[in-house]
Amino acid sequence: THVVTEACINCKYTDCVDVCPVDAFREGKNMLVIDPDECIDCAVCIPECPVAAIFPEEDVPKDQRKYIPINADLARKWPVIARTHAALPDADDWAKVEEKAQLLDE
Ligand code: F3S
């Protein structure tokens, strides 16, 4: 599967969504996750993300590995997002912030 990591928090650009052939993205208030039961590992979403938040599971950086179970857990709870929409209002500012983990709105 592929995994959405911390960089997505408070940005939620959603460019990743339109390219997903299986509608694997799930939408929370300030982040998306990928449903590991739907993702087919096509990887087309990776270059679409302006903040490089998406990794193949095996390549998730060490400090981001907690997002592997977070994606799996929240994918069960959050609704499908099938269309790209506007990013969050201050996305470009949040894109420069590195420590956002505590801001995740589950
Ligand atoms: Fe998040 Fe990047 Fe998609 S910021 S919503 S993973 S394009």
XYZ file of N, CA, C and O and ligand atoms in Angstrom:
431
model
N 0.839 -1.200 0.000
C 0.000 0.000 0.000
C 0.877 1.255 0.000
O 2.088 1.171 0.192
N 0.231 2.380 -0.216
C 0.895 3.659 -0.083
C 0.327 4.363 1.146
O -0.767 4.050 1.603
N 1.111 5.329 1.664
C 0.794 5.904 2.964
C 0.904 7.434 2.885
O 1.886 7.963 2.360
N -0.101 8.127 3.436
C -0.037 9.588 3.538
C 0.589 9.931 4.893
O 0.205 9.369 5.926
N 1.548 10.843 4.896
C 2.288 11.160 6.116
C 2.027 12.602 6.577
O 1.211 13.323 5.984
N 2.734 12.966 7.630
C 2.529 14.229 8.350
C 2.421 15.477 7.474
O 1.670 16.408 7.797
N 3.162 15.536 6.394
C 3.184 16.757 5.567
C 1.794 17.151 5.073
O 1.522 18.323 4.799
N 0.889 16.200 4.987
C -0.471 16.483 4.510
C -1.281 17.304 5.510
O -2.181 18.056 5.117
N -0.957 17.184 6.792
C -1.776 17.804 7.842
C -1.869 19.324 7.653
O -0.861 20.001 7.476
N -3.101 19.809 7.671
C -3.429 21.231 7.508
C -3.141 21.776 6.107
O -3.248 22.978 5.884
N -2.744 20.924 5.179
C -2.569 21.335 3.778
C -3.712 20.757 2.954
O -4.510 21.468 2.389
N -3.773 19.420 2.899
C -4.852 18.734 2.197
C -5.073 19.308 0.799
O -6.164 19.749 0.462
N -4.022 19.271 0.002
C -4.120 19.823 -1.354
C -5.094 19.032 -2.230
O -5.696 19.579 -3.147
N -5.209 17.750 -1.973
C -6.114 16.809 -2.667
C -5.791 16.562 -4.141
O -6.574 15.921 -4.840
N -4.654 17.041 -4.634
C -4.261 16.728 -6.025
C -4.104 15.222 -6.222
O -4.254 14.703 -7.331
N -3.802 14.544 -5.131
C -3.604 13.095 -5.176
C -4.882 12.338 -5.555
O -4.838 11.255 -6.133
N -6.025 12.926 -5.232
C -7.290 12.197 -5.332
C -7.700 11.903 -6.775
O -8.084 10.772 -7.104
N -7.634 12.917 -7.631
C -8.137 12.754 -8.998
C -7.399 11.677 -9.782
O -7.975 11.084 -10.693
N -6.147 11.425 -9.452
C -5.379 10.449 -10.229
C -5.554 9.019 -9.726
O -5.145 8.069 -10.396
N -6.159 8.854 -8.557
C -6.282 7.504 -7.985
C -7.316 6.686 -8.755
O -8.492 7.055 -8.810
N -6.897 5.556 -9.347
C -7.828 4.777 -10.176
C -8.815 3.943 -9.357
O -9.769 3.402 -9.919
N -8.590 3.829 -8.061
C -9.460 2.958 -7.257
C -10.149 3.696 -6.096
O -10.723 3.064 -5.214
N -10.095 5.029 -6.104
C -10.723 5.814 -5.012
C -10.301 5.319 -3.628
O -11.137 5.056 -2.762
N -9.007 5.231 -3.436
C -8.469 4.711 -2.167
C -8.325 5.777 -1.091
O -8.067 5.444 0.062
N -8.495 7.052 -1.450
C -8.308 8.106 -0.450
C -9.545 8.273 0.427
O -10.677 8.118 -0.021
N -9.263 8.580 1.693
C -10.310 8.831 2.683
C -10.041 10.207 3.273
O -8.890 10.573 3.514
N -11.120 10.947 3.561
C -10.954 12.348 3.941
C -11.308 12.645 5.393
O -12.444 12.449 5.833
N -10.318 13.186 6.105
C -10.554 13.729 7.430
C -10.615 15.242 7.348
O -10.509 15.816 6.265
N -10.762 15.902 8.499
C -10.916 17.362 8.493
C -9.664 18.060 7.997
O -9.754 19.060 7.285
N -8.481 17.561 8.364
C -7.276 18.285 7.935
C -6.188 17.379 7.368
O -5.022 17.763 7.302
N -6.593 16.187 6.902
C -5.630 15.266 6.295
C -6.388 14.216 5.493
O -7.562 13.942 5.789
N -5.732 13.645 4.499
C -6.269 12.454 3.846
C -5.430 11.258 4.261
O -4.272 11.391 4.635
N -6.034 10.078 4.187
C -5.278 8.836 4.335
C -5.635 7.925 3.166
O -6.588 8.192 2.422
N -4.860 6.859 3.017
C -5.109 5.870 1.966
C -5.582 4.576 2.613
O -4.980 4.098 3.579
N -6.659 4.014 2.076
C -7.166 2.734 2.575
C -6.281 1.610 2.028
O -6.244 1.381 0.814
N -5.568 0.916 2.917
C -4.653 -0.130 2.443
C -5.378 -1.299 1.767
O -4.754 -2.047 1.013
N -6.674 -1.436 2.021
C -7.422 -2.514 1.371
C -7.804 -2.155 -0.069
O -8.207 -3.030 -0.837
N -7.694 -0.871 -0.413
C -8.072 -0.433 -1.768
C -6.859 -0.127 -2.634
O -6.891 -0.325 -3.853
N -5.801 0.389 -2.034
C -4.616 0.834 -2.791
C -4.012 -0.318 -3.577
O -3.791 -1.406 -3.044
N -3.743 -0.061 -4.877
C -3.164 -1.098 -5.740
C -1.683 -0.822 -6.034
O -1.089 -1.442 -6.919
N -1.099 0.129 -5.283
C 0.321 0.432 -5.423
C 0.716 0.911 -6.820
O 1.815 0.612 -7.286
N -0.164 1.663 -7.446
C 0.171 2.173 -8.782
C 1.149 3.336 -8.708
O 1.832 3.632 -9.679
N 1.149 4.046 -7.567
C 2.108 5.122 -7.294
C 1.861 6.424 -8.060
O 2.657 7.357 -7.955
N 0.795 6.523 -8.825
C 0.576 7.755 -9.595
C 0.317 8.971 -8.714
O 0.529 10.104 -9.130
N -0.129 8.758 -7.483
C -0.401 9.897 -6.587
C 0.873 10.564 -6.073
O 0.856 11.738 -5.707
N 1.955 9.820 -6.006
C 3.177 10.336 -5.370
C 3.639 11.676 -5.956
O 3.811 12.646 -5.227
N 3.829 11.760 -7.276
C 4.311 13.041 -7.827
C 3.269 14.153 -7.820
O 3.612 15.326 -8.039
N 2.005 13.821 -7.597
C 0.958 14.850 -7.586
C 0.978 15.700 -6.323
O 0.490 16.826 -6.314
N 1.495 15.169 -5.233
C 1.423 15.872 -3.946
C 2.473 16.982 -3.862
O 3.671 16.716 -3.903
N 2.021 18.240 -3.695
C 2.953 19.375 -3.663
C 3.897 19.342 -2.461
O 4.934 20.009 -2.479
N 3.526 18.589 -1.408
C 4.386 18.542 -0.221
C 5.021 17.161 -0.015
O 5.552 16.862 1.055
N 4.957 16.315 -1.041
C 5.604 14.999 -0.996
C 5.217 14.197 0.253
O 6.075 13.644 0.934
N 3.928 14.152 0.515
C 3.445 13.474 1.721
C 3.244 11.967 1.535
O 3.077 11.254 2.518
N 3.266 11.482 0.294
C 2.886 10.088 0.036
C 4.105 9.224 -0.291
O 4.943 9.599 -1.117
N 4.170 8.057 0.377
C 5.276 7.111 0.173
C 4.722 5.707 0.015
O 3.708 5.360 0.624
N 5.443 4.861 -0.739
C 5.136 3.434 -0.671
C 5.451 2.972 0.755
O 6.412 3.474 1.358
N 4.677 2.042 1.275
C 4.839 1.619 2.667
C 6.293 1.303 3.011
O 6.798 1.707 4.054
N 6.980 0.612 2.102
C 8.352 0.191 2.404
C 9.333 1.351 2.423
O 10.439 1.223 2.944
N 8.944 2.489 1.872
C 9.850 3.642 1.825
C 9.472 4.764 2.793
O 10.064 5.844 2.746
N 8.484 4.526 3.640
C 8.093 5.566 4.599
C 9.289 5.849 5.514
O 9.864 4.925 6.098
N 9.703 7.126 5.644
C 10.842 7.448 6.498
C 10.599 7.001 7.941
O 9.455 6.948 8.382
N 11.675 6.719 8.632
C 11.584 6.179 9.989
C 10.678 7.007 10.906
O 9.836 6.469 11.615
N 10.850 8.320 10.878
C 10.071 9.182 11.781
C 8.613 9.338 11.350
O 7.844 10.034 12.001
N 8.253 8.695 10.249
C 6.872 8.797 9.755
C 6.154 7.450 9.777
O 5.018 7.338 9.319
N 6.803 6.420 10.322
C 6.245 5.069 10.197
C 4.959 4.879 10.998
O 4.169 3.987 10.704
N 4.745 5.748 11.982
C 3.487 5.637 12.732
C 2.270 5.919 11.841
O 1.148 5.535 12.176
N 2.502 6.574 10.703
C 1.384 6.855 9.798
C 0.906 5.624 9.046
O -0.174 5.657 8.447
N 1.666 4.545 9.083
C 1.205 3.312 8.430
C -0.052 2.801 9.151
O -1.104 2.660 8.514
N 0.002 2.570 10.498
C -1.235 2.192 11.184
C -2.272 3.313 11.244
O -3.474 3.028 11.254
N -1.830 4.558 11.267
C -2.797 5.673 11.284
C -3.629 5.659 10.000
O -4.856 5.821 10.033
N -2.985 5.452 8.838
C -3.745 5.371 7.586
C -4.745 4.221 7.645
O -5.913 4.384 7.294
N -4.301 3.073 8.119
C -5.182 1.901 8.159
C -6.367 2.136 9.100
O -7.515 1.810 8.756
N -6.095 2.715 10.265
C -7.168 2.934 11.251
C -8.163 3.986 10.780
O -9.374 3.779 10.829
N -7.644 5.131 10.344
C -8.540 6.224 9.983
C -9.289 5.941 8.682
O -10.376 6.464 8.465
N -8.728 5.105 7.826
C -9.421 4.746 6.578
C -10.740 4.033 6.871
O -11.680 4.102 6.078
N -10.800 3.374 8.029
C -12.042 2.683 8.389
C -13.109 3.642 8.880
O -14.285 3.331 8.903
N -12.658 4.815 9.297
C -13.535 5.765 9.958
C -13.968 6.912 9.035
O -15.057 7.455 9.159
N -13.075 7.302 8.133
C -13.314 8.491 7.309
C -13.970 8.123 5.978
O -13.749 7.033 5.441
N -14.747 9.069 5.401
C -15.438 8.804 4.129
C -14.504 8.866 2.912
O -13.447 9.495 2.954
N -14.953 8.233 1.857
C -14.240 8.265 0.576
C -14.213 9.696 0.045
O -15.200 10.419 0.138
N -13.073 10.094 -0.509
C -13.014 11.325 -1.303
C -12.609 10.905 -2.708
O -11.602 10.218 -2.892
N -13.417 11.254 -3.695
C -13.171 10.778 -5.052
C -12.803 11.903 -6.012
O -12.414 11.655 -7.147
N -12.941 13.168 -5.545
C -12.646 14.309 -6.402
C -11.729 15.285 -5.703
O -11.922 15.570 -4.524
N -10.794 15.824 -6.454
C -9.941 16.897 -5.945
C -10.790 18.125 -5.642
O -11.724 18.426 -6.371
N -10.488 18.802 -4.522
C -11.141 20.087 -4.262
C -10.106 21.069 -3.748
O -8.920 20.733 -3.653
N -10.538 22.269 -3.399
C -9.589 23.296 -2.965
C -8.823 22.845 -1.725
O -9.376 22.177 -0.847
N -7.563 23.227 -1.653
C -6.744 22.939 -0.476
C -7.288 23.725 0.716
O -8.093 24.650 0.551
N -6.833 23.366 1.908
C -7.220 24.142 3.087
C -6.680 25.577 2.940
O -5.664 25.800 2.280
N -7.381 26.562 3.548
C -7.096 27.981 3.307
C -5.625 28.391 3.486
O -5.108 29.141 2.683
N -4.962 27.895 4.540
C -3.584 28.306 4.770
C -2.579 27.215 4.381
O -1.483 27.129 4.947
N -2.965 26.414 3.399
C -2.135 25.269 3.008
C -0.697 25.667 2.685
O 0.250 24.996 3.100
N -0.526 26.765 1.969
C 0.830 27.133 1.552
C 1.704 27.527 2.740
O 2.917 27.316 2.718
N 1.093 28.084 3.784
C 1.843 28.386 5.005
C 2.169 27.108 5.774
O 3.294 26.898 6.214
N 1.166 26.240 5.915
C 1.373 24.984 6.638
C 2.361 24.067 5.924
O 3.008 23.225 6.556
N 2.497 24.239 4.627
C 3.426 23.403 3.865
C 4.866 23.584 4.343
O 5.705 22.704 4.183
N 5.146 24.743 4.965
C 6.516 25.025 5.411
C 6.762 24.556 6.846
O 7.888 24.613 7.335
N 5.687 24.136 7.535
C 5.813 23.733 8.937
C 6.116 22.239 9.011
O 5.436 21.427 8.374
N 7.145 21.871 9.767
C 7.525 20.452 9.813
C 6.849 19.669 10.934
O 6.523 18.502 10.761
N 6.663 20.301 12.088
C 6.076 19.576 13.229
C 4.572 19.798 13.270
O 4.100 20.781 13.819
N 3.819 18.858 12.685
C 2.369 19.040 12.627
C 1.617 17.846 13.195
O 0.385 17.842 13.208
N 2.349 16.849 13.660
C 1.720 15.586 14.069
C 0.622 15.790 15.104
O -0.436 15.157 15.041
N 0.879 16.704 16.055
C -0.081 16.904 17.148
C -1.349 17.601 16.671
O -2.331 17.679 17.407
N -1.343 18.105 15.441
C -2.496 18.844 14.928
C -3.504 17.954 14.198
O -4.577 18.411 13.813
N -3.145 16.695 14.003
C -4.044 15.806 13.261
C -5.411 15.747 13.932
O -5.534 15.427 15.109
N -6.439 16.071 13.164
C -7.813 16.097 13.664
C -8.485 14.788 13.253
O -8.881 14.620 12.110
N -8.579 13.876 14.224
C -9.119 12.550 13.900
C -10.629 12.546 13.902
O -11.258 11.547 13.655
Fe -2.422 15.578 1.265
Fe -0.685 15.839 -0.665
Fe -2.962 14.653 -1.132
S -1.148 17.369 0.866
S -4.366 15.639 0.247
S -1.388 13.915 0.250
S -1.903 16.031 -2.516
